[in-house]
Amino acid sequence: TALVQSSSATTVMIVSFVNAGLLSLIEPIGVIMGANIGTSVTNTFVSMGHASNREEFKRAFAGATVHDFFNVLSVAVLLPLEMAFGIIEKVSAWMTTLLVGTGGATFDSPLKMIIKPVVKLFISVDKAKIKAASVGQEVDGSLLKGGIFHDTGLSDGAVGGIILAGSAVLTILALIGIVKLMKGLMEARAATWIKKALEKNAYVSMGVGAGATVVVQSSSITTSTLVPMVGIGLVSLEAIFPLTLGANIGTTITALLASMASTGETATLGLQIALCHLLFNILGILIWFPIPFMREVPLNMARKLSGIVAQHRWAAAVYIVVLFFLVPLGILAIDKYVFA
């Protein structure tokens, strides 16, 4: 998820693997938990835009990493419980029997409407072939069916690598733009009412975060716009925390509503996976938010790390590389070479 910057893409792949019989449901629950951690890397990148100002960087990095720590702490508690008792798997299975085929809804993302025509200029894929490959069928020829990379002689892997590298560059440029844009907006009159909205009841803020994420269909966008606000001192770390948690809920709702509208075995699996994602976030909130001293755990961890990073800015890069790349690779290596 940290590589592709989309927990939705990860979820779609999980559904395909389950449908193909490559995974049982317990493994996807673990992947969903990891996707929650991976999607929060965007906030951390945004905070780097404040690195030139020590105090701003300290506040912004705390605002970014409180999301990381909430997700990591939730995984630390819920993954062992899930492996021991299967709570999320059992509850999601029960809820699936109640909800599948009951009717749902889909949303056209305003961002996708803008971006899709541009993407098609570069690459257009054959979804039928991809679907066939995901269930183990043999696929002849390229997965590409259009765009400037079609008929170039490059392999699908090479085209994918080029697109991934180009997307990474565009993402970094976009994140830099977000920081600069938000700084400009916060100097205007809009800062006053935004601050008031964020300082209202925490559960109202949580609902606002969920609603905003459903509209834009990206928790990364919702949470990343908050980081510069914390960085310049407009709002406190405590004020954005519930909104961040609401964004975690919002990112699961779109997939959940869409999966409820479908029928069949594939739809049942998709709905259960969407419910697993939703339940993980709800349980995490119930553990780390309602009780004040529990709420302080991720907040204090973010503050302490931001203090270290403010003094040693290179530590921010080390943190990103370790948490989002070296730890996952280390776990995979242990699994392959120690428990194989």
Coordinates of C-alpha atoms in Angstrom, one line a residue:
T1 CA 0.0 0.0 0.0
A2 CA 2.9 2.4 0.7
L3 CA 4.2 1.7 -2.8
V4 CA 0.9 2.2 -4.7
Q5 CA -0.5 4.8 -2.3
S6 CA -4.0 3.1 -2.3
S7 CA -5.5 0.8 0.2
S8 CA -8.4 0.3 -2.2
A9 CA -6.0 -1.2 -4.7
T10 CA -4.7 -3.6 -2.1
T11 CA -8.3 -4.6 -1.1
V12 CA -9.1 -5.3 -4.8
M13 CA -6.1 -7.6 -5.1
I14 CA -7.1 -9.4 -1.9
V15 CA -10.6 -10.2 -3.2
S16 CA -9.0 -11.6 -6.4
F17 CA -6.6 -13.8 -4.5
V18 CA -9.4 -15.1 -2.3
N19 CA -11.6 -15.8 -5.3
A20 CA -8.8 -17.7 -6.9
G21 CA -8.3 -19.9 -3.8
L22 CA -4.8 -18.6 -3.2
L23 CA -5.7 -17.3 0.3
S24 CA -8.2 -18.2 3.0
L25 CA -9.8 -15.3 4.9
I26 CA -7.4 -15.1 7.8
E27 CA -4.5 -13.9 5.6
P28 CA -6.4 -11.1 4.0
I29 CA -7.4 -9.8 7.4
G30 CA -3.6 -9.4 8.1
V31 CA -3.1 -7.7 4.8
I32 CA -5.9 -5.3 5.5
M33 CA -4.3 -4.4 8.8
G34 CA -1.0 -3.8 7.0
A35 CA -2.8 -1.7 4.3
N36 CA -4.1 0.6 7.1
I37 CA -0.5 1.2 8.1
G38 CA 0.8 1.6 4.6
T39 CA -1.8 4.2 3.6
S40 CA -0.6 6.6 6.4
V41 CA 2.8 7.0 4.8
T42 CA 1.4 9.9 2.6
N43 CA 0.9 12.1 5.7
T44 CA 4.5 11.5 6.7
F45 CA 5.7 12.6 3.3
V46 CA 3.5 15.7 3.5
S47 CA 5.1 16.7 6.8
M48 CA 8.5 16.8 5.1
G49 CA 7.4 20.0 3.4
H50 CA 7.9 21.8 6.7
A51 CA 11.4 20.5 7.3
S52 CA 12.9 24.0 6.7
N53 CA 11.3 25.3 9.9
R54 CA 12.1 23.3 13.0
E55 CA 9.0 24.1 15.1
E56 CA 6.6 23.7 12.1
F57 CA 8.3 20.4 11.3
K58 CA 7.9 19.2 14.8
R59 CA 4.2 19.9 14.9
A60 CA 3.6 18.6 11.3
F61 CA 5.5 15.4 11.9
A62 CA 3.4 14.7 15.1
G63 CA 0.3 15.4 13.1
A64 CA 1.3 12.9 10.5
T65 CA 2.6 10.1 12.7
V66 CA -0.3 10.1 15.1
H67 CA -2.1 8.3 12.3
D68 CA 0.8 5.8 12.0
F69 CA 0.9 5.1 15.7
F70 CA -2.9 4.6 15.9
N71 CA -2.7 2.0 13.1
V72 CA 0.4 0.3 14.5
L73 CA -1.0 0.1 18.0
S74 CA -4.4 -1.2 16.7
V75 CA -2.5 -4.0 14.8
A76 CA -0.4 -4.8 17.8
V77 CA -3.6 -5.5 19.8
L78 CA -6.0 -6.9 17.3
L79 CA -3.8 -9.1 15.2
P80 CA -2.9 -11.5 18.1
L81 CA -6.5 -11.5 19.2
E82 CA -7.6 -12.3 15.6
M83 CA -5.1 -15.1 15.3
A84 CA -6.2 -16.6 18.6
F85 CA -9.9 -16.1 18.5
G86 CA -10.9 -15.0 14.9
I87 CA -13.1 -12.2 16.2
I88 CA -13.1 -10.1 13.1
E89 CA -13.5 -13.1 10.8
K90 CA -16.5 -14.5 12.8
V91 CA -18.3 -11.2 13.2
S92 CA -17.8 -10.2 9.6
A93 CA -19.1 -13.6 8.4
W94 CA -22.3 -13.1 10.5
M95 CA -22.8 -9.6 9.2
T96 CA -22.2 -10.8 5.6
T97 CA -25.2 -13.2 5.9
L98 CA -27.3 -10.2 6.9
L99 CA -26.1 -7.7 4.3
V100 CA -25.2 -9.5 1.1
G101 CA -27.6 -8.6 -1.7
T102 CA -29.6 -6.1 0.4
G103 CA -28.7 -3.3 -2.0
G104 CA -26.0 -0.8 -1.8
A105 CA -24.6 2.2 -3.6
T106 CA -21.7 3.3 -5.6
F107 CA -20.0 6.7 -5.9
D108 CA -18.3 8.4 -8.8
S109 CA -15.1 9.9 -7.4
P110 CA -14.7 13.5 -8.6
L111 CA -10.9 12.8 -8.6
K112 CA -11.3 9.7 -10.8
M113 CA -13.5 11.7 -13.3
I114 CA -10.7 14.2 -13.7
I115 CA -7.8 11.8 -13.8
K116 CA -9.2 8.8 -15.8
P117 CA -9.1 10.5 -19.2
V118 CA -5.5 11.6 -18.6
V119 CA -4.5 8.1 -17.5
K120 CA -6.0 6.5 -20.6
L121 CA -3.7 8.6 -22.7
F122 CA -0.8 6.7 -21.2
I123 CA -2.2 3.3 -20.4
S124 CA -5.4 1.4 -20.8
V125 CA -5.6 -2.2 -19.6
D126 CA -7.8 -5.1 -20.6
K127 CA -9.8 -5.8 -17.4
A128 CA -11.2 -9.0 -18.8
K129 CA -7.7 -10.5 -19.1
I130 CA -6.7 -9.2 -15.6
K131 CA -9.8 -10.8 -14.1
A132 CA -9.1 -14.1 -15.9
A133 CA -5.5 -14.1 -14.7
S134 CA -6.6 -13.4 -11.1
V135 CA -8.6 -16.7 -11.0
G136 CA -5.7 -18.7 -12.5
Q137 CA -6.7 -18.8 -16.2
E138 CA -4.1 -18.6 -18.9
V139 CA -3.9 -15.2 -20.6
D140 CA -2.4 -14.7 -24.1
G141 CA -0.8 -11.5 -25.2
S142 CA -0.4 -8.2 -23.4
L143 CA -2.7 -6.9 -20.7
L144 CA -2.5 -3.5 -22.4
K145 CA -5.1 -2.5 -24.9
G146 CA -4.4 1.2 -25.4
G147 CA -2.4 4.3 -24.6
I148 CA 1.0 5.5 -25.7
F149 CA 2.7 2.4 -24.2
H150 CA 0.6 0.0 -26.2
D151 CA 2.5 -1.6 -29.1
T152 CA 5.8 -0.2 -28.0
G153 CA 7.4 -3.6 -27.6
L154 CA 7.9 -3.2 -23.9
S155 CA 6.8 -6.0 -21.6
D156 CA 3.8 -5.5 -19.2
G157 CA 6.3 -5.5 -16.3
A158 CA 8.5 -2.8 -17.9
V159 CA 5.5 -0.6 -18.6
G160 CA 4.3 -1.1 -15.0
G161 CA 7.7 -0.1 -13.7
I162 CA 7.7 3.1 -15.8
I163 CA 4.2 4.0 -14.7
L164 CA 5.0 3.3 -11.1
A165 CA 8.1 5.5 -11.2
G166 CA 6.3 8.3 -12.9
S167 CA 3.4 8.1 -10.4
A168 CA 5.8 8.3 -7.5
V169 CA 7.3 11.5 -8.9
L170 CA 3.9 13.0 -9.5
T171 CA 2.8 12.0 -6.0
I172 CA 5.8 13.8 -4.4
L173 CA 5.1 16.9 -6.5
A174 CA 1.4 16.8 -5.5
L175 CA 2.3 16.5 -1.9
I176 CA 4.6 19.4 -2.1
G177 CA 1.8 21.3 -3.8
I178 CA -0.6 20.4 -1.0
V179 CA 1.7 21.8 1.7
K180 CA 2.1 25.1 -0.2
L181 CA -1.6 25.4 -1.1
M182 CA -2.7 24.7 2.5
K183 CA -0.3 27.3 3.9
G184 CA -1.8 29.8 1.5
L185 CA -5.3 28.9 2.4
M186 CA -4.7 29.0 6.1
E187 CA -3.5 32.6 5.8
A188 CA -6.8 33.6 4.4
R189 CA -10.2 34.0 6.2
A190 CA -11.0 30.3 5.7
A191 CA -8.6 29.5 8.6
T192 CA -11.1 30.9 11.1
W193 CA -14.1 28.6 10.4
I194 CA -11.9 25.6 9.7
K195 CA -10.3 26.0 13.2
K196 CA -13.8 26.3 14.8
A197 CA -15.0 23.2 13.0
L198 CA -12.1 21.1 14.1
E199 CA -12.4 22.2 17.7
K200 CA -16.0 21.1 18.1
N201 CA -17.1 17.8 19.7
A202 CA -14.5 15.0 18.9
Y203 CA -17.2 12.6 17.6
V204 CA -18.6 15.3 15.3
S205 CA -15.1 15.8 13.9
M206 CA -14.9 12.0 13.4
G207 CA -18.1 12.1 11.4
V208 CA -16.8 15.0 9.3
G209 CA -13.6 13.0 8.6
A210 CA -15.6 10.0 7.5
G211 CA -17.9 12.1 5.3
A212 CA -15.1 14.0 3.6
T213 CA -13.3 10.7 2.8
V214 CA -16.4 9.2 1.3
V215 CA -16.7 12.2 -1.0
V216 CA -13.1 12.3 -2.2
Q217 CA -12.7 8.5 -1.8
S218 CA -9.2 8.8 -0.4
S219 CA -8.3 8.9 3.3
S220 CA -4.8 10.1 2.3
I221 CA -6.2 13.3 0.8
T222 CA -8.4 14.0 3.9
T223 CA -5.6 13.4 6.4
S224 CA -2.8 15.0 4.4
T225 CA -4.7 18.3 4.3
L226 CA -4.6 18.4 8.1
V227 CA -0.9 18.0 8.4
P228 CA 0.0 21.6 7.2
M229 CA -2.7 23.0 9.5
V230 CA -1.0 21.4 12.5
G231 CA 2.4 22.4 11.2
I232 CA 1.6 26.1 11.1
G233 CA -0.1 26.0 14.5
L234 CA -3.7 26.6 13.3
V235 CA -5.1 23.5 15.1
S236 CA -3.8 21.2 17.8
L237 CA -2.7 17.6 17.5
E238 CA -5.7 16.6 19.7
A239 CA -8.1 18.4 17.4
I240 CA -7.1 16.5 14.2
F241 CA -6.9 13.1 15.9
P242 CA -10.6 12.3 15.8
L243 CA -10.9 13.6 12.2
T244 CA -8.1 11.3 11.2
L245 CA -9.8 8.3 12.8
G246 CA -13.0 9.3 10.9
A247 CA -11.1 9.2 7.7
N248 CA -10.0 5.7 8.5
I249 CA -13.7 4.8 8.7
G250 CA -14.7 6.7 5.6
T251 CA -12.2 4.9 3.4
T252 CA -14.0 1.6 4.1
I253 CA -17.5 2.8 3.6
T254 CA -17.3 3.3 -0.2
A255 CA -16.1 -0.3 -0.8
L256 CA -18.7 -1.6 1.7
L257 CA -21.7 0.1 0.1
A258 CA -20.5 -1.0 -3.4
S259 CA -20.1 -4.7 -2.3
M260 CA -23.6 -4.7 -0.7
A261 CA -25.1 -4.0 -4.1
S262 CA -23.7 -7.2 -5.7
T263 CA -24.7 -10.9 -5.5
G264 CA -22.9 -14.2 -5.9
E265 CA -19.9 -15.9 -4.3
T266 CA -17.5 -13.2 -5.4
A267 CA -19.8 -10.5 -3.9
T268 CA -20.0 -12.4 -0.6
L269 CA -16.2 -12.5 -0.3
G270 CA -15.9 -8.9 -1.3
L271 CA -18.5 -7.8 1.2
Q272 CA -16.9 -9.8 4.0
I273 CA -13.4 -8.3 3.3
A274 CA -14.9 -4.8 3.3
L275 CA -16.6 -5.6 6.6
C276 CA -13.3 -6.9 8.0
H277 CA -11.7 -3.6 7.1
L278 CA -14.5 -1.6 8.7
L279 CA -14.5 -3.7 11.9
F280 CA -10.7 -3.4 12.3
N281 CA -11.0 0.4 12.2
I282 CA -14.0 0.5 14.5
L283 CA -12.4 -1.8 17.1
G284 CA -9.2 0.2 16.9
I285 CA -11.2 3.4 17.7
L286 CA -13.0 1.7 20.6
I287 CA -9.6 0.7 22.1
W288 CA -7.6 3.9 21.6
F289 CA -10.1 6.8 21.6
P290 CA -13.0 6.9 24.1
I291 CA -10.9 6.5 27.3
P292 CA -8.7 9.6 27.8
F293 CA -5.6 7.9 29.1
M294 CA -5.7 5.4 26.2
R295 CA -6.1 8.2 23.7
E296 CA -2.9 9.8 25.1
V297 CA -0.8 6.8 24.1
P298 CA -0.7 7.4 20.3
L299 CA -0.6 11.2 20.9
N300 CA 2.4 11.0 23.2
M301 CA 4.2 8.6 20.9
A302 CA 3.8 11.0 18.1
R303 CA 4.9 13.9 20.2
K304 CA 8.1 12.1 21.4
L305 CA 9.0 11.0 17.9
S306 CA 8.5 14.5 16.4
G307 CA 10.7 15.9 19.1
I308 CA 13.5 13.6 18.1
V309 CA 13.0 14.3 14.4
A310 CA 12.9 18.0 14.9
Q311 CA 16.4 17.8 16.5
H312 CA 17.7 15.2 13.9
R313 CA 15.9 15.7 10.7
W314 CA 17.6 12.7 9.1
A315 CA 15.7 10.6 11.6
A316 CA 12.5 11.3 9.6
A317 CA 13.8 9.5 6.5
V318 CA 15.1 6.6 8.7
Y319 CA 11.6 6.3 10.3
I320 CA 9.8 6.1 6.9
V321 CA 12.3 3.5 5.5
V322 CA 12.2 1.4 8.6
L323 CA 8.4 1.4 9.4
F324 CA 7.1 1.2 5.8
F325 CA 9.7 -0.9 4.1
L326 CA 12.4 -2.6 6.2
V327 CA 9.9 -4.0 8.8
P328 CA 7.6 -5.5 6.2
L329 CA 10.6 -6.9 4.3
G330 CA 12.1 -8.3 7.5
I331 CA 8.8 -10.0 8.4
L332 CA 8.7 -11.6 5.0
A333 CA 12.3 -12.7 5.3
I334 CA 11.6 -14.3 8.7
D335 CA 8.6 -16.1 7.3
K336 CA 10.5 -17.4 4.3
Y337 CA 13.8 -18.4 5.9
V338 CA 12.9 -19.2 9.6
F339 CA 9.4 -20.6 9.5
A340 CA 9.5 -22.1 6.0

